[in-house]
């Protein structure tokens, strides 16, 4: 019964993510971000810039960027491989690579413009939706957390690690708005699409793992005594 409820909850959550993501994508296609929620949030962020928050946002943004997330995923894959946890290493690799493809594909298809250049505090060169930093950090930090946190022995440590992962991902997304290079809907779209991709990867991994565990031993048995 409990397992059935969990599966139902996951399906419902995934459906809500799909609907929410569709709405965000539609909004991104129809709106250039110069009015409504996007403009209001960006104006608020710009009005609250200061000498402490700006370098902090730049640092957090860099830590959530492609280079840093690729390095993190690579190090985790190497560590898992060294411990012969091959399936988890493959899971991290595929999940991370898939996130990169989703970012490239999404930006190319949607083709949304970023906020005005004069509002940028860092240099950017591609399209706005979805936020690559938001999607990439959500997926990479998320999959690393799922794989590594269960190895922590103490419940308190697991809770702290999970909380720090959530705070980091949120900080990366918010830093992109603060730096003036993304609209809030770009960030929400990145998180939403990242959650869908992470959920899909974990679902397939769990299915394949359980199938392998339940597979009968087909090796020939010597029946001669």
PDB file of N, CA and C in Angstrom, residues 121-174:
ATOM      1  N   UNK A 121      25.531  42.215 -15.006  1.00  0.00           N
ATOM      2  CA  UNK A 121      26.744  42.404 -14.214  1.00  0.00           C
ATOM      3  C   UNK A 121      27.825  41.401 -14.601  1.00  0.00           C
ATOM      4  N   UNK A 122      27.469  40.422 -15.433  1.00  0.00           N
ATOM      5  CA  UNK A 122      28.431  39.452 -15.971  1.00  0.00           C
ATOM      6  C   UNK A 122      28.162  39.292 -17.459  1.00  0.00           C
ATOM      7  N   UNK A 123      29.138  38.746 -18.156  1.00  0.00           N
ATOM      8  CA  UNK A 123      29.016  38.581 -19.602  1.00  0.00           C
ATOM      9  C   UNK A 123      28.335  37.263 -19.943  1.00  0.00           C
ATOM     10  N   UNK A 124      27.362  37.310 -20.844  1.00  0.00           N
ATOM     11  CA  UNK A 124      26.660  36.119 -21.309  1.00  0.00           C
ATOM     12  C   UNK A 124      26.568  36.171 -22.829  1.00  0.00           C
ATOM     13  N   UNK A 125      26.384  34.979 -23.440  1.00  0.00           N
ATOM     14  CA  UNK A 125      26.442  34.959 -24.894  1.00  0.00           C
ATOM     15  C   UNK A 125      25.310  34.200 -25.576  1.00  0.00           C
ATOM     16  N   UNK A 126      24.478  33.483 -24.821  1.00  0.00           N
ATOM     17  CA  UNK A 126      23.434  32.698 -25.480  1.00  0.00           C
ATOM     18  C   UNK A 126      22.040  33.147 -25.043  1.00  0.00           C
ATOM     19  N   UNK A 127      21.036  32.327 -25.384  1.00  0.00           N
ATOM     20  CA  UNK A 127      19.659  32.709 -25.108  1.00  0.00           C
ATOM     21  C   UNK A 127      19.314  32.576 -23.616  1.00  0.00           C
ATOM     22  N   UNK A 128      18.092  33.011 -23.280  1.00  0.00           N
ATOM     23  CA  UNK A 128      17.728  33.162 -21.876  1.00  0.00           C
ATOM     24  C   UNK A 128      16.987  31.978 -21.266  1.00  0.00           C
ATOM     25  N   UNK A 129      16.100  31.334 -22.041  1.00  0.00           N
ATOM     26  CA  UNK A 129      15.218  30.303 -21.455  1.00  0.00           C
ATOM     27  C   UNK A 129      15.562  28.921 -21.987  1.00  0.00           C
ATOM     28  N   UNK A 130      15.712  27.935 -21.107  1.00  0.00           N
ATOM     29  CA  UNK A 130      15.726  28.030 -19.633  1.00  0.00           C
ATOM     30  C   UNK A 130      17.098  28.450 -19.124  1.00  0.00           C
ATOM     31  N   UNK A 131      17.156  28.827 -17.860  1.00  0.00           N
ATOM     32  CA  UNK A 131      18.433  29.185 -17.250  1.00  0.00           C
ATOM     33  C   UNK A 131      19.309  27.942 -17.147  1.00  0.00           C
ATOM     34  N   UNK A 132      20.451  27.966 -17.831  1.00  0.00           N
ATOM     35  CA  UNK A 132      21.351  26.817 -17.795  1.00  0.00           C
ATOM     36  C   UNK A 132      21.949  26.586 -16.425  1.00  0.00           C
ATOM     37  N   UNK A 133      22.280  27.677 -15.724  1.00  0.00           N
ATOM     38  CA  UNK A 133      22.818  27.538 -14.371  1.00  0.00           C
ATOM     39  C   UNK A 133      21.793  26.888 -13.445  1.00  0.00           C
ATOM     40  N   UNK A 134      20.539  27.310 -13.572  1.00  0.00           N
ATOM     41  CA  UNK A 134      19.496  26.780 -12.695  1.00  0.00           C
ATOM     42  C   UNK A 134      19.231  25.307 -12.984  1.00  0.00           C
ATOM     43  N   UNK A 135      19.089  24.973 -14.257  1.00  0.00           N
ATOM     44  CA  UNK A 135      18.821  23.585 -14.634  1.00  0.00           C
ATOM     45  C   UNK A 135      20.015  22.695 -14.300  1.00  0.00           C
ATOM     46  N   UNK A 136      21.202  23.148 -14.697  1.00  0.00           N
ATOM     47  CA  UNK A 136      22.391  22.332 -14.499  1.00  0.00           C
ATOM     48  C   UNK A 136      22.704  22.077 -13.036  1.00  0.00           C
ATOM     49  N   UNK A 137      22.631  23.114 -12.215  1.00  0.00           N
ATOM     50  CA  UNK A 137      22.934  22.930 -10.793  1.00  0.00           C
ATOM     51  C   UNK A 137      21.871  22.074 -10.120  1.00  0.00           C
ATOM     52  N   UNK A 138      20.605  22.244 -10.512  1.00  0.00           N
ATOM     53  CA  UNK A 138      19.534  21.426  -9.939  1.00  0.00           C
ATOM     54  C   UNK A 138      19.790  19.949 -10.224  1.00  0.00           C
ATOM     55  N   UNK A 139      20.111  19.633 -11.465  1.00  0.00           N
ATOM     56  CA  UNK A 139      20.287  18.237 -11.857  1.00  0.00           C
ATOM     57  C   UNK A 139      21.556  17.638 -11.263  1.00  0.00           C
ATOM     58  N   UNK A 140      22.675  18.314 -11.413  1.00  0.00           N
ATOM     59  CA  UNK A 140      23.950  17.755 -10.950  1.00  0.00           C
ATOM     60  C   UNK A 140      24.002  17.660  -9.430  1.00  0.00           C
ATOM     61  N   UNK A 141      23.674  18.744  -8.756  1.00  0.00           N
ATOM     62  CA  UNK A 141      23.673  18.708  -7.293  1.00  0.00           C
ATOM     63  C   UNK A 141      22.619  17.719  -6.805  1.00  0.00           C
ATOM     64  N   UNK A 142      21.488  17.679  -7.492  1.00  0.00           N
ATOM     65  CA  UNK A 142      20.430  16.755  -7.099  1.00  0.00           C
ATOM     66  C   UNK A 142      20.848  15.304  -7.205  1.00  0.00           C
ATOM     67  N   UNK A 143      21.434  14.918  -8.325  1.00  0.00           N
ATOM     68  CA  UNK A 143      21.813  13.513  -8.511  1.00  0.00           C
ATOM     69  C   UNK A 143      22.976  13.146  -7.596  1.00  0.00           C
ATOM     70  N   UNK A 144      23.895  14.066  -7.384  1.00  0.00           N
ATOM     71  CA  UNK A 144      25.005  13.801  -6.459  1.00  0.00           C
ATOM     72  C   UNK A 144      24.468  13.613  -5.043  1.00  0.00           C
ATOM     73  N   UNK A 145      23.509  14.445  -4.661  1.00  0.00           N
ATOM     74  CA  UNK A 145      22.914  14.318  -3.332  1.00  0.00           C
ATOM     75  C   UNK A 145      22.197  12.984  -3.171  1.00  0.00           C
ATOM     76  N   UNK A 146      21.447  12.582  -4.185  1.00  0.00           N
ATOM     77  CA  UNK A 146      20.706  11.317  -4.116  1.00  0.00           C
ATOM     78  C   UNK A 146      21.658  10.135  -3.988  1.00  0.00           C
ATOM     79  N   UNK A 147      22.780  10.205  -4.672  1.00  0.00           N
ATOM     80  CA  UNK A 147      23.731   9.092  -4.666  1.00  0.00           C
ATOM     81  C   UNK A 147      24.581   9.060  -3.393  1.00  0.00           C
ATOM     82  N   UNK A 148      24.996  10.225  -2.913  1.00  0.00           N
ATOM     83  CA  UNK A 148      25.967  10.255  -1.822  1.00  0.00           C
ATOM     84  C   UNK A 148      25.375  10.422  -0.431  1.00  0.00           C
ATOM     85  N   UNK A 149      24.313  11.185  -0.292  1.00  0.00           N
ATOM     86  CA  UNK A 149      23.766  11.456   1.038  1.00  0.00           C
ATOM     87  C   UNK A 149      23.360  10.186   1.794  1.00  0.00           C
ATOM     88  N   UNK A 150      22.761   9.178   1.140  1.00  0.00           N
ATOM     89  CA  UNK A 150      22.412   7.957   1.880  1.00  0.00           C
ATOM     90  C   UNK A 150      23.598   7.261   2.534  1.00  0.00           C
ATOM     91  N   UNK A 151      24.830   7.577   2.084  1.00  0.00           N
ATOM     92  CA  UNK A 151      26.016   6.950   2.670  1.00  0.00           C
ATOM     93  C   UNK A 151      26.401   7.572   4.014  1.00  0.00           C
ATOM     94  N   UNK A 152      25.827   8.732   4.313  1.00  0.00           N
ATOM     95  CA  UNK A 152      26.107   9.365   5.597  1.00  0.00           C
ATOM     96  C   UNK A 152      25.382   8.595   6.699  1.00  0.00           C
ATOM     97  N   UNK A 153      26.078   8.282   7.746  1.00  0.00           N
ATOM     98  CA  UNK A 153      25.522   7.398   8.767  1.00  0.00           C
ATOM     99  C   UNK A 153      24.511   8.095   9.671  1.00  0.00           C
ATOM    100  N   UNK A 154      24.751   9.341  10.002  1.00  0.00           N
ATOM    101  CA  UNK A 154      23.888  10.035  10.939  1.00  0.00           C
ATOM    102  C   UNK A 154      22.750  10.758  10.227  1.00  0.00           C
ATOM    103  N   UNK A 155      21.577  10.651  10.794  1.00  0.00           N
ATOM    104  CA  UNK A 155      20.400  11.298  10.221  1.00  0.00           C
ATOM    105  C   UNK A 155      20.585  12.811  10.162  1.00  0.00           C
ATOM    106  N   UNK A 156      21.190  13.366  11.196  1.00  0.00           N
ATOM    107  CA  UNK A 156      21.403  14.811  11.244  1.00  0.00           C
ATOM    108  C   UNK A 156      22.302  15.274  10.102  1.00  0.00           C
ATOM    109  N   UNK A 157      23.352  14.495   9.823  1.00  0.00           N
ATOM    110  CA  UNK A 157      24.254  14.851   8.734  1.00  0.00           C
ATOM    111  C   UNK A 157      23.542  14.786   7.388  1.00  0.00           C
ATOM    112  N   UNK A 158      22.703  13.768   7.222  1.00  0.00           N
ATOM    113  CA  UNK A 158      21.945  13.656   5.972  1.00  0.00           C
ATOM    114  C   UNK A 158      21.012  14.849   5.802  1.00  0.00           C
ATOM    115  N   UNK A 159      20.379  15.254   6.890  1.00  0.00           N
ATOM    116  CA  UNK A 159      19.464  16.398   6.834  1.00  0.00           C
ATOM    117  C   UNK A 159      20.209  17.690   6.497  1.00  0.00           C
ATOM    118  N   UNK A 160      21.373  17.877   7.115  1.00  0.00           N
ATOM    119  CA  UNK A 160      22.179  19.074   6.861  1.00  0.00           C
ATOM    120  C   UNK A 160      22.650  19.100   5.409  1.00  0.00           C
ATOM    121  N   UNK A 161      23.132  17.948   4.914  1.00  0.00           N
ATOM    122  CA  UNK A 161      23.619  17.870   3.542  1.00  0.00           C
ATOM    123  C   UNK A 161      22.506  18.166   2.541  1.00  0.00           C
ATOM    124  N   UNK A 162      21.336  17.616   2.773  1.00  0.00           N
ATOM    125  CA  UNK A 162      20.201  17.854   1.884  1.00  0.00           C
ATOM    126  C   UNK A 162      19.786  19.325   1.909  1.00  0.00           C
ATOM    127  N   UNK A 163      19.787  19.914   3.091  1.00  0.00           N
ATOM    128  CA  UNK A 163      19.416  21.319   3.217  1.00  0.00           C
ATOM    129  C   UNK A 163      20.411  22.217   2.497  1.00  0.00           C
ATOM    130  N   UNK A 164      21.692  21.939   2.644  1.00  0.00           N
ATOM    131  CA  UNK A 164      22.719  22.725   1.967  1.00  0.00           C
ATOM    132  C   UNK A 164      22.603  22.600   0.448  1.00  0.00           C
ATOM    133  N   UNK A 165      22.265  21.402  -0.030  1.00  0.00           N
ATOM    134  CA  UNK A 165      22.090  21.205  -1.471  1.00  0.00           C
ATOM    135  C   UNK A 165      20.945  22.069  -1.993  1.00  0.00           C
ATOM    136  N   UNK A 166      19.832  22.084  -1.270  1.00  0.00           N
ATOM    137  CA  UNK A 166      18.674  22.889  -1.675  1.00  0.00           C
ATOM    138  C   UNK A 166      19.016  24.374  -1.654  1.00  0.00           C
ATOM    139  N   UNK A 167      19.685  24.821  -0.592  1.00  0.00           N
ATOM    140  CA  UNK A 167      20.057  26.231  -0.475  1.00  0.00           C
ATOM    141  C   UNK A 167      20.986  26.640  -1.609  1.00  0.00           C
ATOM    142  N   UNK A 168      21.939  25.775  -1.941  1.00  0.00           N
ATOM    143  CA  UNK A 168      22.886  26.105  -3.015  1.00  0.00           C
ATOM    144  C   UNK A 168      22.181  26.258  -4.349  1.00  0.00           C
ATOM    145  N   UNK A 169      21.317  25.308  -4.680  1.00  0.00           N
ATOM    146  CA  UNK A 169      20.601  25.369  -5.955  1.00  0.00           C
ATOM    147  C   UNK A 169      19.732  26.626  -6.026  1.00  0.00           C
ATOM    148  N   UNK A 170      19.054  26.937  -4.926  1.00  0.00           N
ATOM    149  CA  UNK A 170      18.228  28.147  -4.892  1.00  0.00           C
ATOM    150  C   UNK A 170      19.087  29.401  -5.048  1.00  0.00           C
ATOM    151  N   UNK A 171      20.236  29.416  -4.388  1.00  0.00           N
ATOM    152  CA  UNK A 171      21.123  30.578  -4.457  1.00  0.00           C
ATOM    153  C   UNK A 171      21.657  30.792  -5.867  1.00  0.00           C
ATOM    154  N   UNK A 172      21.971  29.711  -6.560  1.00  0.00           N
ATOM    155  CA  UNK A 172      22.458  29.826  -7.938  1.00  0.00           C
ATOM    156  C   UNK A 172      21.395  30.473  -8.823  1.00  0.00           C
ATOM    157  N   UNK A 173      20.176  29.982  -8.734  1.00  0.00           N
ATOM    158  CA  UNK A 173      19.109  30.545  -9.546  1.00  0.00           C
ATOM    159  C   UNK A 173      18.857  32.009  -9.235  1.00  0.00           C
ATOM    160  N   UNK A 174      18.797  32.361  -7.956  1.00  0.00           N
ATOM    161  CA  UNK A 174      18.547  33.741  -7.563  1.00  0.00           C
ATOM    162  C   UNK A 174      19.704  34.657  -7.963  1.00  0.00           C
TER     163      UNK A 174
END
